[in-house]
Coordinates of C-alpha atoms in Angstrom, one line a residue:
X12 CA -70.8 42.5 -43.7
X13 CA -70.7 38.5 -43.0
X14 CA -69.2 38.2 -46.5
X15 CA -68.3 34.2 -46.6
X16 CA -64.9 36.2 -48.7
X17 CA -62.6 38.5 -47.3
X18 CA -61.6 40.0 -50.8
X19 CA -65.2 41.0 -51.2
X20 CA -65.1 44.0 -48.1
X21 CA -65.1 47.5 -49.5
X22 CA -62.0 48.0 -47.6
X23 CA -59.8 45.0 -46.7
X24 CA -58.0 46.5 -43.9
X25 CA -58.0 44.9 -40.4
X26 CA -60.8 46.2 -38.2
X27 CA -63.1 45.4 -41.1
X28 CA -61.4 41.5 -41.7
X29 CA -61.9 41.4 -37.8
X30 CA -65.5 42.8 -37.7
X31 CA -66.3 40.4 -40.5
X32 CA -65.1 37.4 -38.9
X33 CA -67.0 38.3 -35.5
X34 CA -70.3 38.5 -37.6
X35 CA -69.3 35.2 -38.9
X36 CA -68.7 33.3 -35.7
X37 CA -71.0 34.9 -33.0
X38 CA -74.1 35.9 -35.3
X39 CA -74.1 32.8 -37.4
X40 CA -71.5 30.6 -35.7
X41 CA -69.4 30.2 -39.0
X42 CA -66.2 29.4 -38.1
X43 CA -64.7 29.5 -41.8
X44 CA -64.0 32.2 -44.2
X45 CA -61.9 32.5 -47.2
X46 CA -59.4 35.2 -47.8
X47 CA -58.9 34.7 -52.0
X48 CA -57.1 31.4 -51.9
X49 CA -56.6 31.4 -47.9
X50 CA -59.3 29.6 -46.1
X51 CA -59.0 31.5 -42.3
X52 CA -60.4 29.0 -39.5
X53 CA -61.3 30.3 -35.6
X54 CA -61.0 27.8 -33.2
X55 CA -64.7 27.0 -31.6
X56 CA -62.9 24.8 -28.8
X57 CA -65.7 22.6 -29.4
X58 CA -66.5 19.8 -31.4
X59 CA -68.8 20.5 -34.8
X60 CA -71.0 18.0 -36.4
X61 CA -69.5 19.6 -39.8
X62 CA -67.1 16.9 -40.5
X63 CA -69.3 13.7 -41.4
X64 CA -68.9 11.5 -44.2
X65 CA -72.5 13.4 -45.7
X66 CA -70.3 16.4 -45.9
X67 CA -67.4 14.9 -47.2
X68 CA -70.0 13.3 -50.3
X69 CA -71.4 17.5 -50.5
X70 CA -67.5 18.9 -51.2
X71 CA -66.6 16.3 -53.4
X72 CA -67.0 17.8 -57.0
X73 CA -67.2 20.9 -56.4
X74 CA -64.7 24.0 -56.9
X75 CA -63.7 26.0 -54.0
X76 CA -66.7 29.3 -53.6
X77 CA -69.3 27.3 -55.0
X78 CA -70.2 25.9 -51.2
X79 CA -69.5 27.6 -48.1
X80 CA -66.1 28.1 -47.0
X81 CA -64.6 24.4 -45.3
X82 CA -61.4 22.6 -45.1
X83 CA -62.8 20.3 -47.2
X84 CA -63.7 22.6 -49.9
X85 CA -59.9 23.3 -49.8
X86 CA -59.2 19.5 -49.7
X87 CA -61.4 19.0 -52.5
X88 CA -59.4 21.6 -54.4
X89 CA -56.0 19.8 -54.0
X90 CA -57.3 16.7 -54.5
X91 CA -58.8 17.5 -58.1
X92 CA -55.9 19.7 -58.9
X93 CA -53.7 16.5 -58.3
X94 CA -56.5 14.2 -60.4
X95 CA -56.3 16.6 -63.4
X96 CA -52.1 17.8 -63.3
X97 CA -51.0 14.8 -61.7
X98 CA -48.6 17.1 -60.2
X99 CA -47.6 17.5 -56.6
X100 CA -49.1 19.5 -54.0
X101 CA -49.4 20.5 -50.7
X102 CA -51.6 22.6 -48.2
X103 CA -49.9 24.6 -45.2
X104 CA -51.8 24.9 -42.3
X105 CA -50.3 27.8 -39.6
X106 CA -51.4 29.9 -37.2
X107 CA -50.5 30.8 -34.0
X108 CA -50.4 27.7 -31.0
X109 CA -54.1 26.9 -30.0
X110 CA -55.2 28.2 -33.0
X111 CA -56.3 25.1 -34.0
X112 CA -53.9 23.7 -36.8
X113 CA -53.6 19.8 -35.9
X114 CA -57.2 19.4 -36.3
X115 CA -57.5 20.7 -39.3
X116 CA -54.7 18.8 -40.6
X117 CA -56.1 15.8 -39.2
X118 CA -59.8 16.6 -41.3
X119 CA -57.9 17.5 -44.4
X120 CA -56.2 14.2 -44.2
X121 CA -59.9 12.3 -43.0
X122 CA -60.7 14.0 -46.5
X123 CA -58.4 12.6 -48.5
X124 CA -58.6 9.1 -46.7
X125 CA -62.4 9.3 -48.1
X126 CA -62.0 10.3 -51.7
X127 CA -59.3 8.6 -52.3
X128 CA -60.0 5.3 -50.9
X129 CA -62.1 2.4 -52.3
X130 CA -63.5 -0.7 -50.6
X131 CA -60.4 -3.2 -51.1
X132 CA -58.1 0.2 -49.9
X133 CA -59.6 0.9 -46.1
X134 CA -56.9 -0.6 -44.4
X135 CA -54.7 1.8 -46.0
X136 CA -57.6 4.8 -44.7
X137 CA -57.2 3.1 -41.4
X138 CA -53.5 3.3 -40.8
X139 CA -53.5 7.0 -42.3
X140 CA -56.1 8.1 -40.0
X141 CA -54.8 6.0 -36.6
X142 CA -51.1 7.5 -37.4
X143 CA -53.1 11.0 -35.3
X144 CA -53.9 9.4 -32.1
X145 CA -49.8 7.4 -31.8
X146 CA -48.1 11.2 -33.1
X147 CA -50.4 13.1 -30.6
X148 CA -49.5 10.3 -27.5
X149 CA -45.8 10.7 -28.0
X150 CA -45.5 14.2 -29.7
X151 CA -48.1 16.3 -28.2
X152 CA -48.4 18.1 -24.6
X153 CA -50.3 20.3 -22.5
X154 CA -48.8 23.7 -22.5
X155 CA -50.8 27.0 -21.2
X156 CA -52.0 28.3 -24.4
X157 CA -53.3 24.5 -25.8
X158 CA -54.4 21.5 -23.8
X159 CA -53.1 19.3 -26.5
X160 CA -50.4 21.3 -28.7
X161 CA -48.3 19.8 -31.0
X162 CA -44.5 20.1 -29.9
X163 CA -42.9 19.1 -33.1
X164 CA -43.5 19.6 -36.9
X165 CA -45.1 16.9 -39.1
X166 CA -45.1 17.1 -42.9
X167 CA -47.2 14.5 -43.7
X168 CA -47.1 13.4 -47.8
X169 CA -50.8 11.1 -49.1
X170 CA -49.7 8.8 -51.4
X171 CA -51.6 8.8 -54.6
X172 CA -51.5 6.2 -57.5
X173 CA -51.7 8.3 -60.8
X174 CA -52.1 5.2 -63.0
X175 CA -55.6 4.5 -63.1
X176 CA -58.2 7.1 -63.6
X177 CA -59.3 8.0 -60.5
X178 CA -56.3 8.8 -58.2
X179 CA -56.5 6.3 -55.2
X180 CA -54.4 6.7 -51.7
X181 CA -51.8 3.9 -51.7
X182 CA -50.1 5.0 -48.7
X183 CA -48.2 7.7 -46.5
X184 CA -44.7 8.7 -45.0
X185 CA -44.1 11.7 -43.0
X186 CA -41.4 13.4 -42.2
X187 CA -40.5 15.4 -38.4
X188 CA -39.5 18.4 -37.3
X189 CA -37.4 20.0 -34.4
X190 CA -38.8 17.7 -31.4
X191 CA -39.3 19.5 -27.8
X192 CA -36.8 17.3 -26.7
X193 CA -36.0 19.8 -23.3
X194 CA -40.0 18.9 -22.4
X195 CA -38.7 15.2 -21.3
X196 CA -37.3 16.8 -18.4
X197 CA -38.8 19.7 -18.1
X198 CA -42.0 21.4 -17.7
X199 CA -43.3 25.4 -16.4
X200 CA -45.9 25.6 -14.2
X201 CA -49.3 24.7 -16.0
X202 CA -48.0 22.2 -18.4
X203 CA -47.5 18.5 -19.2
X204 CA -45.0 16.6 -20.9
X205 CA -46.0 14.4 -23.3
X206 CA -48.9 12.5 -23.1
X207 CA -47.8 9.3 -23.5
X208 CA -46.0 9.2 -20.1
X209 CA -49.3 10.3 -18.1
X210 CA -51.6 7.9 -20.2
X211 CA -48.7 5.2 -19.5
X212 CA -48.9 6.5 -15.4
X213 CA -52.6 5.7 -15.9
X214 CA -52.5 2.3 -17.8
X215 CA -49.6 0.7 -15.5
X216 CA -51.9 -1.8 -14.3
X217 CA -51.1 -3.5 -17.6
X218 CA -47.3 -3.3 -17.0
X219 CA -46.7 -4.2 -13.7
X220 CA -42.9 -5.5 -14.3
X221 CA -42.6 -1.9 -15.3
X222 CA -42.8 -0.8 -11.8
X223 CA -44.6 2.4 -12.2
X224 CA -46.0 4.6 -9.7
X225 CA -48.6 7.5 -9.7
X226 CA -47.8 10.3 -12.1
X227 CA -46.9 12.5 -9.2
X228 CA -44.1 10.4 -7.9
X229 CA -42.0 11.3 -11.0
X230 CA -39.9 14.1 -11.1
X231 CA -40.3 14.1 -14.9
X232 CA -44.2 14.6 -14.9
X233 CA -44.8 16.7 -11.4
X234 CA -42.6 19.9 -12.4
X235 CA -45.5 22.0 -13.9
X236 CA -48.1 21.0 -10.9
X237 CA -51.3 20.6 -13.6
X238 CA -51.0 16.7 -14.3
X239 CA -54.9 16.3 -15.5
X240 CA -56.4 18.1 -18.9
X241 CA -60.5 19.0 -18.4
X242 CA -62.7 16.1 -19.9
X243 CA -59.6 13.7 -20.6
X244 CA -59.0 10.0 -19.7
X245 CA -55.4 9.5 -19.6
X246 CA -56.5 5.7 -19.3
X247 CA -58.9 5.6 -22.1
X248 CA -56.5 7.7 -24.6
X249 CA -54.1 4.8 -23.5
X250 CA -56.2 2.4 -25.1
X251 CA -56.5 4.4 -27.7
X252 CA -53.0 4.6 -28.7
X253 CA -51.9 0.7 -28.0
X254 CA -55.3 0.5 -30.4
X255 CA -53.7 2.4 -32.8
X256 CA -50.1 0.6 -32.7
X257 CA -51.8 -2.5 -33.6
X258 CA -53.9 -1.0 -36.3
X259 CA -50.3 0.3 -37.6
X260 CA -48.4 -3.2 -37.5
X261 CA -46.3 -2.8 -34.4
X262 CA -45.7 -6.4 -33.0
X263 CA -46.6 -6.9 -29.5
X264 CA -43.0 -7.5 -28.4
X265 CA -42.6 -3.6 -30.1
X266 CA -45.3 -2.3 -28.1
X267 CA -44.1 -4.2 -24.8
X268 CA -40.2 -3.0 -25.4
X269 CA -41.6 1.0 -26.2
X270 CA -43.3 1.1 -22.9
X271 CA -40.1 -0.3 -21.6
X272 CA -37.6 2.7 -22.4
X273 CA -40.7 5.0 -22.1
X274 CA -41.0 3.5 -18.4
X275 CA -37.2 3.3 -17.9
X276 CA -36.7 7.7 -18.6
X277 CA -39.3 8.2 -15.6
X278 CA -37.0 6.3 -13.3
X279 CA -33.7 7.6 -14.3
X280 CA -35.6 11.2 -14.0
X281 CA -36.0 9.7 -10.3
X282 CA -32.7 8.7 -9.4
X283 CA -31.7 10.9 -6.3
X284 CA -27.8 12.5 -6.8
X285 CA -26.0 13.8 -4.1
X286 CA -23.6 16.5 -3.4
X287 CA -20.8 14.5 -2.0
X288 CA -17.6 17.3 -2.2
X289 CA -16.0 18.6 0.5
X290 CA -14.8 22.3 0.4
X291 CA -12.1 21.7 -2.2
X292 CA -14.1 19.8 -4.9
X293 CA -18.0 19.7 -6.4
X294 CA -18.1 15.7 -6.6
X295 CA -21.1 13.9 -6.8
X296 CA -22.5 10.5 -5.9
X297 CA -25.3 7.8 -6.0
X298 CA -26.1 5.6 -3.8
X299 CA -25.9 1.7 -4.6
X300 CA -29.1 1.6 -2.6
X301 CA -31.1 3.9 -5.1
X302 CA -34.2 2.7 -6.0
X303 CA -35.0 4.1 -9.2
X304 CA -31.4 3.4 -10.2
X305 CA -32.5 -0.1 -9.5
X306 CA -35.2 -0.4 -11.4
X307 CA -34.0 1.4 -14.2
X308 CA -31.2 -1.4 -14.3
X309 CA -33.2 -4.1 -14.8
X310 CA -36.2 -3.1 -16.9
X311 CA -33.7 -2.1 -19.4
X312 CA -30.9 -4.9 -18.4
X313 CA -28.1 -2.5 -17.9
X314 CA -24.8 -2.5 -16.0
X315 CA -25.8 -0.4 -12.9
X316 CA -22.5 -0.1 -11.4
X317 CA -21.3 1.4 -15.0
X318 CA -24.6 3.5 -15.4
X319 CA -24.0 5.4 -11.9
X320 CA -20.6 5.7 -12.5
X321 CA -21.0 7.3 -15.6
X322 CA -23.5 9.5 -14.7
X323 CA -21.1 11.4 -11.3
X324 CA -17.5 10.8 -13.6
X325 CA -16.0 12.2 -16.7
X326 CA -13.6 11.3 -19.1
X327 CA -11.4 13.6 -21.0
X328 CA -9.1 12.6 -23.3
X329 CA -5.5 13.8 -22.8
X330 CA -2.8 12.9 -25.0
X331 CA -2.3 9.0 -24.7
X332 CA -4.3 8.7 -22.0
X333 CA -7.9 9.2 -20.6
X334 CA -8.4 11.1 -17.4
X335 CA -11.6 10.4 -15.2
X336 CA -12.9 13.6 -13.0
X337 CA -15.5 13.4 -10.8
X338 CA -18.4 16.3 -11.6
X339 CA -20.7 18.3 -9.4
X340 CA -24.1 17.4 -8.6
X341 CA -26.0 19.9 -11.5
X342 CA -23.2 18.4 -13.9
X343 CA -24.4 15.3 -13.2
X344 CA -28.3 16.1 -13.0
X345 CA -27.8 17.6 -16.2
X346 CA -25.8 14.2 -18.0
X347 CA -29.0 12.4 -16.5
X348 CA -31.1 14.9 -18.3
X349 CA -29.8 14.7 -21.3
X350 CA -29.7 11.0 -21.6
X351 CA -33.4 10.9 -20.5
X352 CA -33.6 13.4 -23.7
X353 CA -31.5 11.4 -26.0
X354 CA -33.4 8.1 -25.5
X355 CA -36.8 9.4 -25.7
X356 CA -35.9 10.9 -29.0
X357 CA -34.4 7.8 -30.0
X358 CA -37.9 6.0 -29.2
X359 CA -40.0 9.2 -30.8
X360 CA -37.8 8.3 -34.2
X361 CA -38.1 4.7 -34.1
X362 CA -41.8 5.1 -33.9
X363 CA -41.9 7.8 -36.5
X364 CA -40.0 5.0 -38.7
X365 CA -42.1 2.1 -38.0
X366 CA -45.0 4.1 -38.6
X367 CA -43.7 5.3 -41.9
X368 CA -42.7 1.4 -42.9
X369 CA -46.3 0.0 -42.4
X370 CA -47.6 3.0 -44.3
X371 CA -45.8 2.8 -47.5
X372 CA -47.7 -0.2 -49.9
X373 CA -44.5 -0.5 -51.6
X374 CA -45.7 0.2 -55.1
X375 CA -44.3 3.1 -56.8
X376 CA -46.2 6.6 -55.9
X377 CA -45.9 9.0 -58.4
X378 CA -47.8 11.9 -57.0
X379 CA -48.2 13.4 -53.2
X380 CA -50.3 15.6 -51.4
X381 CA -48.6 17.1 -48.3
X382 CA -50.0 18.7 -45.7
X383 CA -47.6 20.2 -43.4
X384 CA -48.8 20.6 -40.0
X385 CA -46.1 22.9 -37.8
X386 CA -45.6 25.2 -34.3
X387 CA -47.6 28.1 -34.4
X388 CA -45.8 31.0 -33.5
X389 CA -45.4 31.4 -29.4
X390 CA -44.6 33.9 -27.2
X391 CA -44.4 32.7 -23.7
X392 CA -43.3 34.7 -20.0
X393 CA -40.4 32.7 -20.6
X394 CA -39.2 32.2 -24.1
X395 CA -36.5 29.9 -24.8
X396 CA -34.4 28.4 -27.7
X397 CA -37.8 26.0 -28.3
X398 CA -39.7 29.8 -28.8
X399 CA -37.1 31.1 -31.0
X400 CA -36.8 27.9 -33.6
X401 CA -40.3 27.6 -33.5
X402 CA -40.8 31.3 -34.4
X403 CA -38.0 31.5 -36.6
X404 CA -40.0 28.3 -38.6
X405 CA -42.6 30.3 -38.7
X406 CA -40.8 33.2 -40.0
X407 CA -39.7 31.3 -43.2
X408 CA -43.5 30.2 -43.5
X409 CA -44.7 33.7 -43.3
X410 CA -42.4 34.4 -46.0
X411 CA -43.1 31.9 -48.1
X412 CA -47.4 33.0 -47.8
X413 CA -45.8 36.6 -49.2
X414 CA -44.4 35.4 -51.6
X415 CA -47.5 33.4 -52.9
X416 CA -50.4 35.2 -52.1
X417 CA -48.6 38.9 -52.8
X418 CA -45.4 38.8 -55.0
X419 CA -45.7 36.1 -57.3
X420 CA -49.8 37.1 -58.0
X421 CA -48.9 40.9 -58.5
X422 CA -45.6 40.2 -60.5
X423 CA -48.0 38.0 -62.8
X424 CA -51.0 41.0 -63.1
X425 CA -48.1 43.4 -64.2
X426 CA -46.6 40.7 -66.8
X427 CA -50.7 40.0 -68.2
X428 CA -50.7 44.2 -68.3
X429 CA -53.5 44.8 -66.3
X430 CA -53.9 47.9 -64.6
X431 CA -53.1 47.4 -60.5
X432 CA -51.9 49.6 -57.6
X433 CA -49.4 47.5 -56.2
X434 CA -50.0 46.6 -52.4
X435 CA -47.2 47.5 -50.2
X436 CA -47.2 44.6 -48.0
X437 CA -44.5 43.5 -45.1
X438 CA -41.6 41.7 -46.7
X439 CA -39.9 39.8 -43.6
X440 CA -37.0 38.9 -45.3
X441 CA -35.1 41.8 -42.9
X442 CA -36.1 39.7 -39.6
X443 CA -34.8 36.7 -41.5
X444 CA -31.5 38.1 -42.4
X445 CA -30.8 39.1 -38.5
X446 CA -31.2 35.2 -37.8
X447 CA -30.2 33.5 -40.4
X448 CA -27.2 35.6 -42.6
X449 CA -23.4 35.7 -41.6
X450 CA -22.3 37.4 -38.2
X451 CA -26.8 36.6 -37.5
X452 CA -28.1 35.6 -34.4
X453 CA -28.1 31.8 -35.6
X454 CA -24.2 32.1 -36.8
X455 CA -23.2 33.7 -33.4
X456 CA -24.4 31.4 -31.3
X457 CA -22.6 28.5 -33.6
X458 CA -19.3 30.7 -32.9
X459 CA -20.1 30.8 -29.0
X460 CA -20.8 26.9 -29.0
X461 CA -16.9 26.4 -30.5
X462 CA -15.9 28.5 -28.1
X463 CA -13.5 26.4 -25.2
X464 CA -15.4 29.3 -22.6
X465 CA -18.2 30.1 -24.4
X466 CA -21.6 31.3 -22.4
X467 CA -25.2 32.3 -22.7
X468 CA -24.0 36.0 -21.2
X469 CA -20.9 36.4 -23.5
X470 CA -23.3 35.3 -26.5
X471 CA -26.1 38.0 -26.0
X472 CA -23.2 40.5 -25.7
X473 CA -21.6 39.6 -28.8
X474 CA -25.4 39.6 -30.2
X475 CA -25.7 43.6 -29.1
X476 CA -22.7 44.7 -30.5
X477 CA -23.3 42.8 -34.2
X478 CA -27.0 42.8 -34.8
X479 CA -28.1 46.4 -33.2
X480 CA -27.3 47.6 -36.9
X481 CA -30.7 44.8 -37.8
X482 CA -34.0 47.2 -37.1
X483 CA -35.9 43.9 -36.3
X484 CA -33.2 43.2 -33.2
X485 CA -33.2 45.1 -29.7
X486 CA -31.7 45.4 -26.1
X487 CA -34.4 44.7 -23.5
X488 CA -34.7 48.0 -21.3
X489 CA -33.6 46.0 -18.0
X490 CA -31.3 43.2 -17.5
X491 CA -28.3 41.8 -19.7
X492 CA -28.8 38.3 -20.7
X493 CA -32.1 38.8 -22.9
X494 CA -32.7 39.6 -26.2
X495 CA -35.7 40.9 -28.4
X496 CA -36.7 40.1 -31.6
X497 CA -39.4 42.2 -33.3
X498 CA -40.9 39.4 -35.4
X499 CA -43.9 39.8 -37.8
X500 CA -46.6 38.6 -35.1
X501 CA -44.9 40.0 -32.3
X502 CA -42.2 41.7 -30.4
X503 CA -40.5 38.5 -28.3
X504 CA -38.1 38.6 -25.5
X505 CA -35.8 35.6 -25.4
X506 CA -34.0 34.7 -22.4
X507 CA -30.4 33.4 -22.8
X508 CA -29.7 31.2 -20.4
X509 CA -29.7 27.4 -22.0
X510 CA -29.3 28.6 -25.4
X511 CA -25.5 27.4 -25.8
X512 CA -26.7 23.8 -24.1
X513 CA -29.6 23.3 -26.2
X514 CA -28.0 24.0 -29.4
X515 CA -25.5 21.8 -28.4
X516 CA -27.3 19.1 -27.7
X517 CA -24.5 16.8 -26.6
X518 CA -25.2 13.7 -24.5
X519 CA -22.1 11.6 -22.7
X520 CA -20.4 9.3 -24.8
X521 CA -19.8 7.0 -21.9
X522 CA -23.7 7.2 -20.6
X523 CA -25.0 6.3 -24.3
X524 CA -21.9 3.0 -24.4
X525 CA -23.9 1.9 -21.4
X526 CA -26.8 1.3 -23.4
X527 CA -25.7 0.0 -26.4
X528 CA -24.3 -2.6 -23.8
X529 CA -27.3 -3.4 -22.5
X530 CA -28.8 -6.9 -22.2
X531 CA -32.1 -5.8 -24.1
X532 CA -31.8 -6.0 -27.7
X533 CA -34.4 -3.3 -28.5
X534 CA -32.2 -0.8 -26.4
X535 CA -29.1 -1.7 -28.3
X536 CA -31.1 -1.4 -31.5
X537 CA -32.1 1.8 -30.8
X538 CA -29.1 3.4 -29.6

């Protein structure tokens, strides 16, 4: 036992893959193992001196098994498969959240930064490696299972140069995936929102036209009541990440307008709405005396008569003519909200693009090696619309390891004859179907969203008279508005209510117009 292999056990079947691994990591404190082409990593929660440039020199050269299991073995595999096909290729890292999977992407792409990199290239390693610290500040958070968990997908692609000999990293782009936007505005008990807002909280000193208080005077960072993360600055990882702007060629006047908008969504998440309706009518109201509303105004030079009137009224077109109606006080909250949303995903894209700009060298790359860094699969006490496209992501990967590492291998040992009792694995293509194929979960809640009356309640019971005939879909034992999914990690209970919202994702046409009118360029640019 302690084989440095999975597929060398006498019986590969779990207690034995568990056993195996627990030798590994408490007797010998190994935290790799390969499973045939698979390298398996547990998460020591503690930082290794196993990832120093003397290792990186040790992996390079050699095939994967002749040294002990690493993620740079596997690096070093991709990378010599790319020097000697010249072909594409990429390296999934999952797992479930916590598990670990944004470090490892970050060393595999440290790896690659090393090999492929020459003296005149390490300001290209430079920008690859300080693109980590700016997509953990603005796309990372604290949640309950992982201190610093990635809230958004990243399929990062290492330029190579397959003209000369030795392939050498030119650049990078990378591409993102379904951004936590509901985490602007929202956090459960125990969690943060993303880190950029704390480390700005902590760092105001540099801003002080910004205005900015303590991070517990802002409804957007106070909701989940755990504001501070064990043996983290906020104020030094700050530094970090302005550090890292510069390294990636963001202009100061860049730097000084993201901090801006960044600053601005704290104070709208501030300003105070009222229930002013009598009896008759929900109406809504701000006072001209608002603070926040104030300050939101003028950091970001906006009309703040048109910004709190647009944020209690609505405008419905009717025939010729436009109707304004006044809306309750949770309409309105929730028009706040989701401009707070809208704008900081606007801000999280325009970095992501600026990023991307001053990582391309602008020659022609002809090969890539990606390395896609997604959610792990959650399951929560509350599981939302975030849990169910995370999982459902996760789904498609899980299918797409089957595939791979069971169906295409055995398919090719029956074609080459040899003589092989087929493994009857689990093919999740069932669970997929229940989301993804017509009259599915994903198809239904489209319908419901057209719907002039649509809701959260009418949508789950449409979902348990259509997909009760899917063996992978059930009907919680208590209650009405949930629904369970038996996925292939785990049975998960989604609660309804905000799925129709969310998957809308609408914002008020009126509120956004006040932006682009803005007296701030960058605003306008970015709306």
């Amino acid at each position: 036992i302690g084989q440095n292999d999975l597929t060398a056990l006498s019986y590969l079947h779990e207690p034995d893959v568990l056993y195996n691994l627990e030798v590994r990591f408490k007797e010998r404190q190994v935290i790799y193992t390969y499973c045939g082409i698979v390298l398996v990593a547990i998460n020591p929660y503690q930082d290794l001196p196993i990832y120093g440039s003397d290792i990186i020199r040790a992996y390079r050269g050699h095939s994967m098994g002749e040294l002990e299991p690493h993620i740079f073995a596997v690096s070093e595999e991709a990378y010599a498969k790319l020097e000697r096909e010249k072909s594409n290729i990429s390296i999934i890292v999952s797992g479930e959240s916590g598990a670990g999977k944004t470090v490892s992407a970050k060393y595999a792409m440290r790896y690659f930064a090393a090999v492929g990199g020459s003296e005149s290239e390490t300001q290209i390693e430079r920008k690859v490696l300080a693109s980590s610290p700016i997509m953990e500040a603005i796309g990372n958070a604290k949640t309950t299972r992982n201190d610093n968990s990635s809230r958004f997908g990243k399929f990062t692609k290492l330029l190579f140069n397959n003209e000369v000999s030795m392939m050498s990293l030119t650049g990078a782009t990378m591409q993102t995936y379904l951004l936590e936007k509901s985490r602007v505005v929202f956090q459960a008990p125990g969690e943060r929102n993303y880190h950029i807002f704390y480390q700005l909280c902590a760092g105001r000193e540099k801003y002080p036209e910004l205005m900015l208080d303590h991070q517990d005077k802002f409804k957007f960072l106070n909701q989940g009541h755990s504001p501070n993360i064990a043996k983290v600055s906020d104020a030094e990882e700050f530094n970090e990440t302005l550090k890292a702007l510069v390294t990636l060629g963001f202009t100061p006047g860049e730097v000084d307008n993201i901090m801006r908008v960044l600053a601005g969504i704290l104070h709208l998440g501030n300003i105070k709405i009222t229930d002013s309706g009598d009896n008759d009518q929900e109406t809504s109201a701000i006072s001209s005396n608002d603070i926040s509303l104030s300050i939101l105004s003028d950091i970001l030079k906006l009309h703040k008569a048109d910004l709190s009137h647009w944020m209690t009224t609505r405008q419905i077109e009717s025939f010729n003519e436009n109707v304004l109606i006044p809306i309750s006080k949770s309409m309105a909250e929730a028009a706040r909200d989701a401009l707070a949303k809208h704008l900081y995903s606007k801000v999280f894209h325009f970095i992501v693009q600026t990023v991307n700009r001053n990582l391309m060298s602008g020659k022609n790359e002809d090969t890539f090696i990606g390395v896609l860094d997604i959610y792990g699969f959650e399951t929560f006490e509350w599981n939302s619309f975030e849990q169910f496209s995370i999982n459902y992501a996760n789904e498609k990967l899980q299918q797409q390891f089957n595939q791979h590492v069971f169906k295409l291998e055995q398919e090719n040992y029956l074609k080459e004859g040899i003589v092989w009792t087929m493994i009857d694995f689990y093919d999740n293509q069932p669970c997929i179907d229940l989301i993804e194929a017509k009259l599915g979960i994903l198809d239904l809640l489209d319908e419901e969203c057209r719907m002039p009356n649509g809701s959260d309640a009418s949508w789950v019971s449409k979902l348990n008279e259509k997909c009760t005939k899917y063996k992978h879909y059930d009907k919680p034992r208590f209650g009405t508005s949930a629904f369970l999914i038996k996925h292939f990690s785990d049975t998960v209970q989604y609660e309804s209510q905000g799925f129709l919202e969310k998957n809308r994702d609408t914002v008020s046409k009126e509120l956004v117009s006040v932006i682009q009118q803005s007296d701030m360029d960058f605003c306008r640019h970015l709306i």
